[in-house]
GROMACS .gro file of C-alpha atoms in nm:
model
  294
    1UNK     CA    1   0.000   0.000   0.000
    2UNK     CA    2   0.279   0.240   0.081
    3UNK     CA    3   0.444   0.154  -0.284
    4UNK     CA    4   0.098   0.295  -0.399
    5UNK     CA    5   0.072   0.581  -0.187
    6UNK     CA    6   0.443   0.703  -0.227
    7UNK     CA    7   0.381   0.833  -0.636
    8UNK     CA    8   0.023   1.036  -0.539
    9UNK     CA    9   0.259   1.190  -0.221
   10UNK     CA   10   0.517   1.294  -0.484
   11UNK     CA   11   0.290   1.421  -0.736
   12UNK     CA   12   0.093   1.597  -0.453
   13UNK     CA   13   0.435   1.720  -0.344
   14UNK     CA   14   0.555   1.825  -0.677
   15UNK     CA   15   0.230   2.013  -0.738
   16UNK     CA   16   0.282   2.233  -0.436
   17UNK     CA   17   0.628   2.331  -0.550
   18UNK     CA   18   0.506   2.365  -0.854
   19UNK     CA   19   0.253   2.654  -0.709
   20UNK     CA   20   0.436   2.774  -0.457
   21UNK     CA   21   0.730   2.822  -0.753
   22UNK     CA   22   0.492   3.024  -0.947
   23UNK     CA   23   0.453   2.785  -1.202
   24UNK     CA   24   0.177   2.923  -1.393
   25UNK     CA   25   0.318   3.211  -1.465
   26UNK     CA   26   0.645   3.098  -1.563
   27UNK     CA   27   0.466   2.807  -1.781
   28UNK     CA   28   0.331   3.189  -1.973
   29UNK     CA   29   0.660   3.308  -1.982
   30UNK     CA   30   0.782   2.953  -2.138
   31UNK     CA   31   0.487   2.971  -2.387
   32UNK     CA   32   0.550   3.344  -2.499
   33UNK     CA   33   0.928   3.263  -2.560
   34UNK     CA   34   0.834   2.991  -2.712
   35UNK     CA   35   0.597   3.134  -2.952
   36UNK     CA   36   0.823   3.452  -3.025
   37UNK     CA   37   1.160   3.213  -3.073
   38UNK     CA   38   0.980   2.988  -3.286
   39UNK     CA   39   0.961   3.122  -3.651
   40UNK     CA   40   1.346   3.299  -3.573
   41UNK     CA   41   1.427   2.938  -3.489
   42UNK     CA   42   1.267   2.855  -3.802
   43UNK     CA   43   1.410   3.131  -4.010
   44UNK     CA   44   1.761   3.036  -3.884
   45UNK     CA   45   1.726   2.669  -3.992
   46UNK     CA   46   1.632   2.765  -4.372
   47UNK     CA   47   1.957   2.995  -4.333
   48UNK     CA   48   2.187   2.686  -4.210
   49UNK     CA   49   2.017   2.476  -4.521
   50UNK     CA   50   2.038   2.714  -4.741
   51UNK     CA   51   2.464   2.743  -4.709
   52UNK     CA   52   2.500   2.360  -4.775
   53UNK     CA   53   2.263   2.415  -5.053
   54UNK     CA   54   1.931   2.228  -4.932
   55UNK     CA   55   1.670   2.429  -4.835
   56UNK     CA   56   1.379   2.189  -4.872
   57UNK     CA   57   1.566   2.028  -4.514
   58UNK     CA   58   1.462   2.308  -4.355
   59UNK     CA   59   1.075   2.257  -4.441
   60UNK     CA   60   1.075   1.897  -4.380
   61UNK     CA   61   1.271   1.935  -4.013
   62UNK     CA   62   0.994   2.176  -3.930
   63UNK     CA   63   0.768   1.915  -4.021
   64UNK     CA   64   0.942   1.717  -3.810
   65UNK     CA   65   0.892   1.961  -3.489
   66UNK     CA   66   0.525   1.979  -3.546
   67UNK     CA   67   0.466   1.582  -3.584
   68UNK     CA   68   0.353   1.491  -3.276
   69UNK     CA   69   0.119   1.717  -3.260
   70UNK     CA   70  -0.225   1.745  -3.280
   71UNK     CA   71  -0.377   1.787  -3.622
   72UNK     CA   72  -0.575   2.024  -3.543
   73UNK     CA   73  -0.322   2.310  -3.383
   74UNK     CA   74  -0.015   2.182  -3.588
   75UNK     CA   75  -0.212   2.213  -3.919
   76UNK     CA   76  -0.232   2.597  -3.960
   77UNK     CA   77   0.086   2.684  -3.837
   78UNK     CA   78   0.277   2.424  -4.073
   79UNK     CA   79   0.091   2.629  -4.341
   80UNK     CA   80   0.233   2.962  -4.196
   81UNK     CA   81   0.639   2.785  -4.128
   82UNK     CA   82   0.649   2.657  -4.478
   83UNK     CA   83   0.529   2.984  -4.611
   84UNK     CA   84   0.815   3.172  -4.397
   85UNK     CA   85   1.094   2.886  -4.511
   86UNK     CA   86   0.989   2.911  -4.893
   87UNK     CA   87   1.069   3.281  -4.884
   88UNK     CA   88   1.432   3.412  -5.038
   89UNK     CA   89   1.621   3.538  -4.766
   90UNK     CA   90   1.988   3.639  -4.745
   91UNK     CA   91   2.303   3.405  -4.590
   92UNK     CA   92   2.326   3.306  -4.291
   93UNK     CA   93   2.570   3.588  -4.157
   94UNK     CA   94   2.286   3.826  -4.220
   95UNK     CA   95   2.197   4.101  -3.970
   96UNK     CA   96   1.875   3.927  -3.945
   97UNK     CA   97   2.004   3.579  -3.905
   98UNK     CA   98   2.186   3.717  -3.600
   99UNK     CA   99   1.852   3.822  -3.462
  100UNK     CA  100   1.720   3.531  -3.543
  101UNK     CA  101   1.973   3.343  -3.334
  102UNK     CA  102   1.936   3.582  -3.033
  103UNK     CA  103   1.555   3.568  -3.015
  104UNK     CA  104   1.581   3.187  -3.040
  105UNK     CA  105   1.800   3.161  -2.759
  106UNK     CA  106   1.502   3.381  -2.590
  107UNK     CA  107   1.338   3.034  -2.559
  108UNK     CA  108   1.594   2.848  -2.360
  109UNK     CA  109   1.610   3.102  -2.145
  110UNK     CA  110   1.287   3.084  -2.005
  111UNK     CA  111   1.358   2.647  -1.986
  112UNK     CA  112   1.633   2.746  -1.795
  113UNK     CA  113   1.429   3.025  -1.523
  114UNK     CA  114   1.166   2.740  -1.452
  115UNK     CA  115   1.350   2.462  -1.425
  116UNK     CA  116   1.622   2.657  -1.188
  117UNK     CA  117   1.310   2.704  -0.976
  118UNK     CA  118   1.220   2.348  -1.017
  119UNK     CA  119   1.523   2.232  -0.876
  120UNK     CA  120   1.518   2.447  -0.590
  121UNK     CA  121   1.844   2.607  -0.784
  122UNK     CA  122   2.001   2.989  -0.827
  123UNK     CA  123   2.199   3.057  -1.149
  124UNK     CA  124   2.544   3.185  -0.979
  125UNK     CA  125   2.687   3.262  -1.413
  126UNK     CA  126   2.693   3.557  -1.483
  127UNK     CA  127   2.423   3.651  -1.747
  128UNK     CA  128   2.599   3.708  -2.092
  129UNK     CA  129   2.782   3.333  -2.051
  130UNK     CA  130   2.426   3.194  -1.998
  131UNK     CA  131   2.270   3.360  -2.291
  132UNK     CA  132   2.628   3.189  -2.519
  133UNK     CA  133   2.483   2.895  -2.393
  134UNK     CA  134   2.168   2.919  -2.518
  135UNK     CA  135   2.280   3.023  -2.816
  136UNK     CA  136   2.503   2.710  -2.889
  137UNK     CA  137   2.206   2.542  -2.774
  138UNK     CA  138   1.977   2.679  -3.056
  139UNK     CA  139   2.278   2.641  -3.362
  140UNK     CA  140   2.358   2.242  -3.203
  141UNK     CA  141   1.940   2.208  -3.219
  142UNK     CA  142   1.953   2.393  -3.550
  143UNK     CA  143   2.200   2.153  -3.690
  144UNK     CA  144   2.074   1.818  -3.498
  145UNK     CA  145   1.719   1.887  -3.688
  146UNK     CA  146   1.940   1.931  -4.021
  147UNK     CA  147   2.047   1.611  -3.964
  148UNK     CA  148   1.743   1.411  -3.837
  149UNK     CA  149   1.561   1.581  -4.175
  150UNK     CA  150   1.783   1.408  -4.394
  151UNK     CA  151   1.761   1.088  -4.279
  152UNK     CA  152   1.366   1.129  -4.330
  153UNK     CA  153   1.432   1.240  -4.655
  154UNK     CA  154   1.672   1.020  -4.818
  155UNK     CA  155   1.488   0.731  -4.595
  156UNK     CA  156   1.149   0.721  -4.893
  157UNK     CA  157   1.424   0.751  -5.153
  158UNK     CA  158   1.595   0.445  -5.004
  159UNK     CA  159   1.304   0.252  -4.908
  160UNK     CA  160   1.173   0.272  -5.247
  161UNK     CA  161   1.504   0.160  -5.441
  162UNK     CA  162   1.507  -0.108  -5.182
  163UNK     CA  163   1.125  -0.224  -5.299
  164UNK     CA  164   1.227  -0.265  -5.647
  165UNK     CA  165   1.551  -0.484  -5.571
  166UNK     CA  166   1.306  -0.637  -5.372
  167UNK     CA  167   0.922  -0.647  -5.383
  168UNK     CA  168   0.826  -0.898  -5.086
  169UNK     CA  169   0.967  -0.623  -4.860
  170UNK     CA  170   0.664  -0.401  -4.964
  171UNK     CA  171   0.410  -0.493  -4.636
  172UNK     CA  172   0.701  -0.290  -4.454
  173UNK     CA  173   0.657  -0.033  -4.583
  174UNK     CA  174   0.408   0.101  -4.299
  175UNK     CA  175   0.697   0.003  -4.018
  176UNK     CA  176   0.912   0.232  -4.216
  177UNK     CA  177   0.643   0.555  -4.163
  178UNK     CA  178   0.583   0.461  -3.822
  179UNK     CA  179   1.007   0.520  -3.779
  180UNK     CA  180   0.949   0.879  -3.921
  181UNK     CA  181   0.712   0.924  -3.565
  182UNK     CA  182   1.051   0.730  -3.371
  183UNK     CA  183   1.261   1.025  -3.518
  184UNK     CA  184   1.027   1.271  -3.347
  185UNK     CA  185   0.990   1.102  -3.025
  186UNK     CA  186   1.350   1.060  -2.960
  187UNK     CA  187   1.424   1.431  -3.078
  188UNK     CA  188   1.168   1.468  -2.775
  189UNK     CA  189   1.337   1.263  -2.561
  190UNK     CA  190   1.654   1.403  -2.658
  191UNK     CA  191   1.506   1.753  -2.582
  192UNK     CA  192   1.366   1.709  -2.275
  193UNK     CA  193   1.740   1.489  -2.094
  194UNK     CA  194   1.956   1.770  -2.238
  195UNK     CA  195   1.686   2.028  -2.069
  196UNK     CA  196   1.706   1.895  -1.748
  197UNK     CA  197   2.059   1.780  -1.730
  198UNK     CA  198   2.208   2.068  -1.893
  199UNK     CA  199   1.997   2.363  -1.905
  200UNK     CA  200   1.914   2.392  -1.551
  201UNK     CA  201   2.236   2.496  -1.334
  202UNK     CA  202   2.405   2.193  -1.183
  203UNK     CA  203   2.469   1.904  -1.276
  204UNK     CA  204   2.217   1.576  -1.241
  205UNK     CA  205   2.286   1.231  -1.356
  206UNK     CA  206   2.025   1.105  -1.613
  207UNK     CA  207   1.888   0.850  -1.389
  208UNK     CA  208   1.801   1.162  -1.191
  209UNK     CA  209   1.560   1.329  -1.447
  210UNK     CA  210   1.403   1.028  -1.599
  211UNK     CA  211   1.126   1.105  -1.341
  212UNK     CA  212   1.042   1.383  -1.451
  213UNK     CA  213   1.066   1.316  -1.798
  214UNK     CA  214   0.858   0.994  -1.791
  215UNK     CA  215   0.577   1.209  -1.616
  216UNK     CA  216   0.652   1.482  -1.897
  217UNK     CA  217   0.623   1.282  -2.205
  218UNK     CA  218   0.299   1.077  -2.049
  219UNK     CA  219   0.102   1.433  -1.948
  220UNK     CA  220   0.201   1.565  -2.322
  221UNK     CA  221   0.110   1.240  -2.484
  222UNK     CA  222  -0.238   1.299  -2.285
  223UNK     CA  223  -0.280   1.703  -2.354
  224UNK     CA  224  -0.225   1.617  -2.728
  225UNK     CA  225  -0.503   1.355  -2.782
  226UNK     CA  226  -0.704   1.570  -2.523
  227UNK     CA  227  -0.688   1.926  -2.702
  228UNK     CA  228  -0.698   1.758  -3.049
  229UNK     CA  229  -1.047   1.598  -2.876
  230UNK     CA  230  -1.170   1.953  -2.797
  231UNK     CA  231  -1.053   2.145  -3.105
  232UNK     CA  232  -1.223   1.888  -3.320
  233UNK     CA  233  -1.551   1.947  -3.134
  234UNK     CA  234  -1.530   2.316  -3.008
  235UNK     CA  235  -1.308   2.458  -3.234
  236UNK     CA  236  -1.624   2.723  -3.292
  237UNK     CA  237  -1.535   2.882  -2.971
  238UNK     CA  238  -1.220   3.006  -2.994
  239UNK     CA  239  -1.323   3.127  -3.381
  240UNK     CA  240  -1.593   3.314  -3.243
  241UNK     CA  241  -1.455   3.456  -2.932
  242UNK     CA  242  -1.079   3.581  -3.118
  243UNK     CA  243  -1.150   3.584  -3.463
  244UNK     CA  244  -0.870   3.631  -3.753
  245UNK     CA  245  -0.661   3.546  -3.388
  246UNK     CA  246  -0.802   3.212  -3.350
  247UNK     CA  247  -0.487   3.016  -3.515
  248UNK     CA  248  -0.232   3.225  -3.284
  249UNK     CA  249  -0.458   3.167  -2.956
  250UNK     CA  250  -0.498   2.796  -3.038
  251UNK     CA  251  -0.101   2.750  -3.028
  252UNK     CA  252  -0.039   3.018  -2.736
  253UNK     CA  253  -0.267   2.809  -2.518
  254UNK     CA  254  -0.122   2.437  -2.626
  255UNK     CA  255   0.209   2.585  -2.586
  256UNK     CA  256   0.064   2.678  -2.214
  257UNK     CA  257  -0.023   2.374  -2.097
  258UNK     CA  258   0.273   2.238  -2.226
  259UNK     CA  259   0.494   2.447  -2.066
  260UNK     CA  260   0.306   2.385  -1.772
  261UNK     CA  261   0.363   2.025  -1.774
  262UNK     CA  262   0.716   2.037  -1.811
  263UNK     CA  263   0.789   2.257  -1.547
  264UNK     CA  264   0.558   2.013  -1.318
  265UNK     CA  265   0.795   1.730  -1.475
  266UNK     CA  266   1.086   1.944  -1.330
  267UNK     CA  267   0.924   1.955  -0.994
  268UNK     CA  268   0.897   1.600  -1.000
  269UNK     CA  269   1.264   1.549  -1.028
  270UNK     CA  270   1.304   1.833  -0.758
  271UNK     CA  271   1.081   1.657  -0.499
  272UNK     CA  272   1.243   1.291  -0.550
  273UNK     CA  273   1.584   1.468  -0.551
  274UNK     CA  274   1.497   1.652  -0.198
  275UNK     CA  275   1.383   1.376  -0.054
  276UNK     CA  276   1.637   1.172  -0.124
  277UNK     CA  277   1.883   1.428   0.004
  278UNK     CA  278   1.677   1.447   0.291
  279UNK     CA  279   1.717   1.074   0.381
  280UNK     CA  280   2.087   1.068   0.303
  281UNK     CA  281   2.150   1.368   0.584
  282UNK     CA  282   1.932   1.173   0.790
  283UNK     CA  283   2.139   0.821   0.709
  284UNK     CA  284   2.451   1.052   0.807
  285UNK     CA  285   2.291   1.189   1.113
  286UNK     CA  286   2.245   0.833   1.247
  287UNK     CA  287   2.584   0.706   1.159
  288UNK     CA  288   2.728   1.020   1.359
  289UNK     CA  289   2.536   0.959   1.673
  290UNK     CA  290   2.574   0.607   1.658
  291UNK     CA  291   2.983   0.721   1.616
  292UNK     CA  292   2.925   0.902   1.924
  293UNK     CA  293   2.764   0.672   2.114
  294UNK     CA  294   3.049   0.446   2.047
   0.00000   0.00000   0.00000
């Protein structure tokens, strides 16, 4: 019973922090960042493709992002990021590009403010060294979802020469789309470990987040089929209550809750992490009066 009990204290735990942390209100700050980095992100990555000549990568690893989405919020604003990547822009050393790569790194920035908070932590670097940080961050992501792109795209091409050398490996063909959603969930997974290992100051072994990052993934896997539910039936309200503003409101909110759920994620890795300090002091307190007693 106590095996059962112990995951409802640390959620109930976690949830406090997560309050008492003002997590709402960073989860807005997340979102905003999020929303405002998003298309420089974007415009960045058709910049990097565009130097090694192959800007159709950048369309298809913003694709990528949006996969796991749901339908119904990823939809419009696929429309909007392949509009923005098809455009002619200059090189990558740009004025703009630099902008680009600032306002991106705008994003990590707010990761790293709630998940400092999560952890019960205080950034001690000095600002300017954080923000380089980020911003190696964004050009490593930038260059990671390069990468992951052309393995989806050369992967059809492949697949299909492989088919005609040999047809009786054609009813794989749908095991070979469902690896296209593997790509996205480990560049989740990916996302999320470097996040809380690396983003937030200090340092935390990886079986220290996995927590936190198991709770993550399952709440997002939830939200998605959830809001997808409730767009597809109710989509009517936000049309009629923000108009021409309905698209932008849509993501700002998803982007909300998500936010949200990480930063609870975080606080589950801060309350397992406490307590387990907590017991180790204890162990040591123990030890030392048992020392003394000696």
């Amino acid at each position: 019973m106590s095996r059962i009990r112990k995951p409802f204290e640390i959620a109930s735990v976690a949830a406090q922090r997560f309050v008492a942390h003002d997590g709402w209100a960073i989860a807005s700050h997340i979102a905003l960042s999020t929303l405002t980095a998003l298309f420089p992100f974007l415009i960045l990555l058709a910049a990097l493709a565009g130097v090694f000549g192959t800007k159709s990568l950048a369309d298809e690893a913003g694709v990528l992002i949006f996969d796991a989405w749901p339908r119904e919020v990823a939809k419009p604003i696929v429309a909007e990021m392949h509009r923005v990547l098809t455009e002619q822009r200059g090189g990558v050393l740009t004025v703009g590009a630099v902008l680009a790569l600032y306002f991106s790194s705008s994003g990590v920035e707010s990761l790293r403010v709630g998940l400092n908070r999560a952890y019960g932590l205080r950034e001690a670097r000095p600002w300017w060294l954080t923000r380089l940080e980020s911003i190696a961050y964004v050009v490593c992501g930038a260059f990671a979802m390069l990468a992951f792109a052309l393995l989806v795209v050369l992967g059809p091409l492949i697949w299909r020469k492989v088919i005609n050398v040999a047809p009786g490996l054609e009813p794989l063909s749908l095991t070979v789309a469902i690896g296209r959603i593997g790509i996205t969930a480990f560049l989740l997974l990916a996302v999320l470990v470097i996040a809380h290992k690396f983003v937030a100051t200090g340092r935390r072994s990886v079986w220290a987040v996995v927590p936190g990052i198991a709770v993550t993934l399952l709440l997002w896997f939830l939200a998605g089929l959830g809001f997808g539910y409730y767009l597809d039936r109710f989509s009517n309200a936000y049309a009629s209550t923000y108009g021409g503003l309905a698209t932008a409101m849509v993501f700002l909110v998803f982007l909300y809750w998500l936010a949200a759920m990480f930063l609870f994620g975080g606080e589950i890795n801060g309350t397992v992490i406490a307590a387990r300090r907590v017991r180790l002091q204890a162990r040591m307190q123990q030890k030392q009066a048992r020392a003394r007693g000696l």
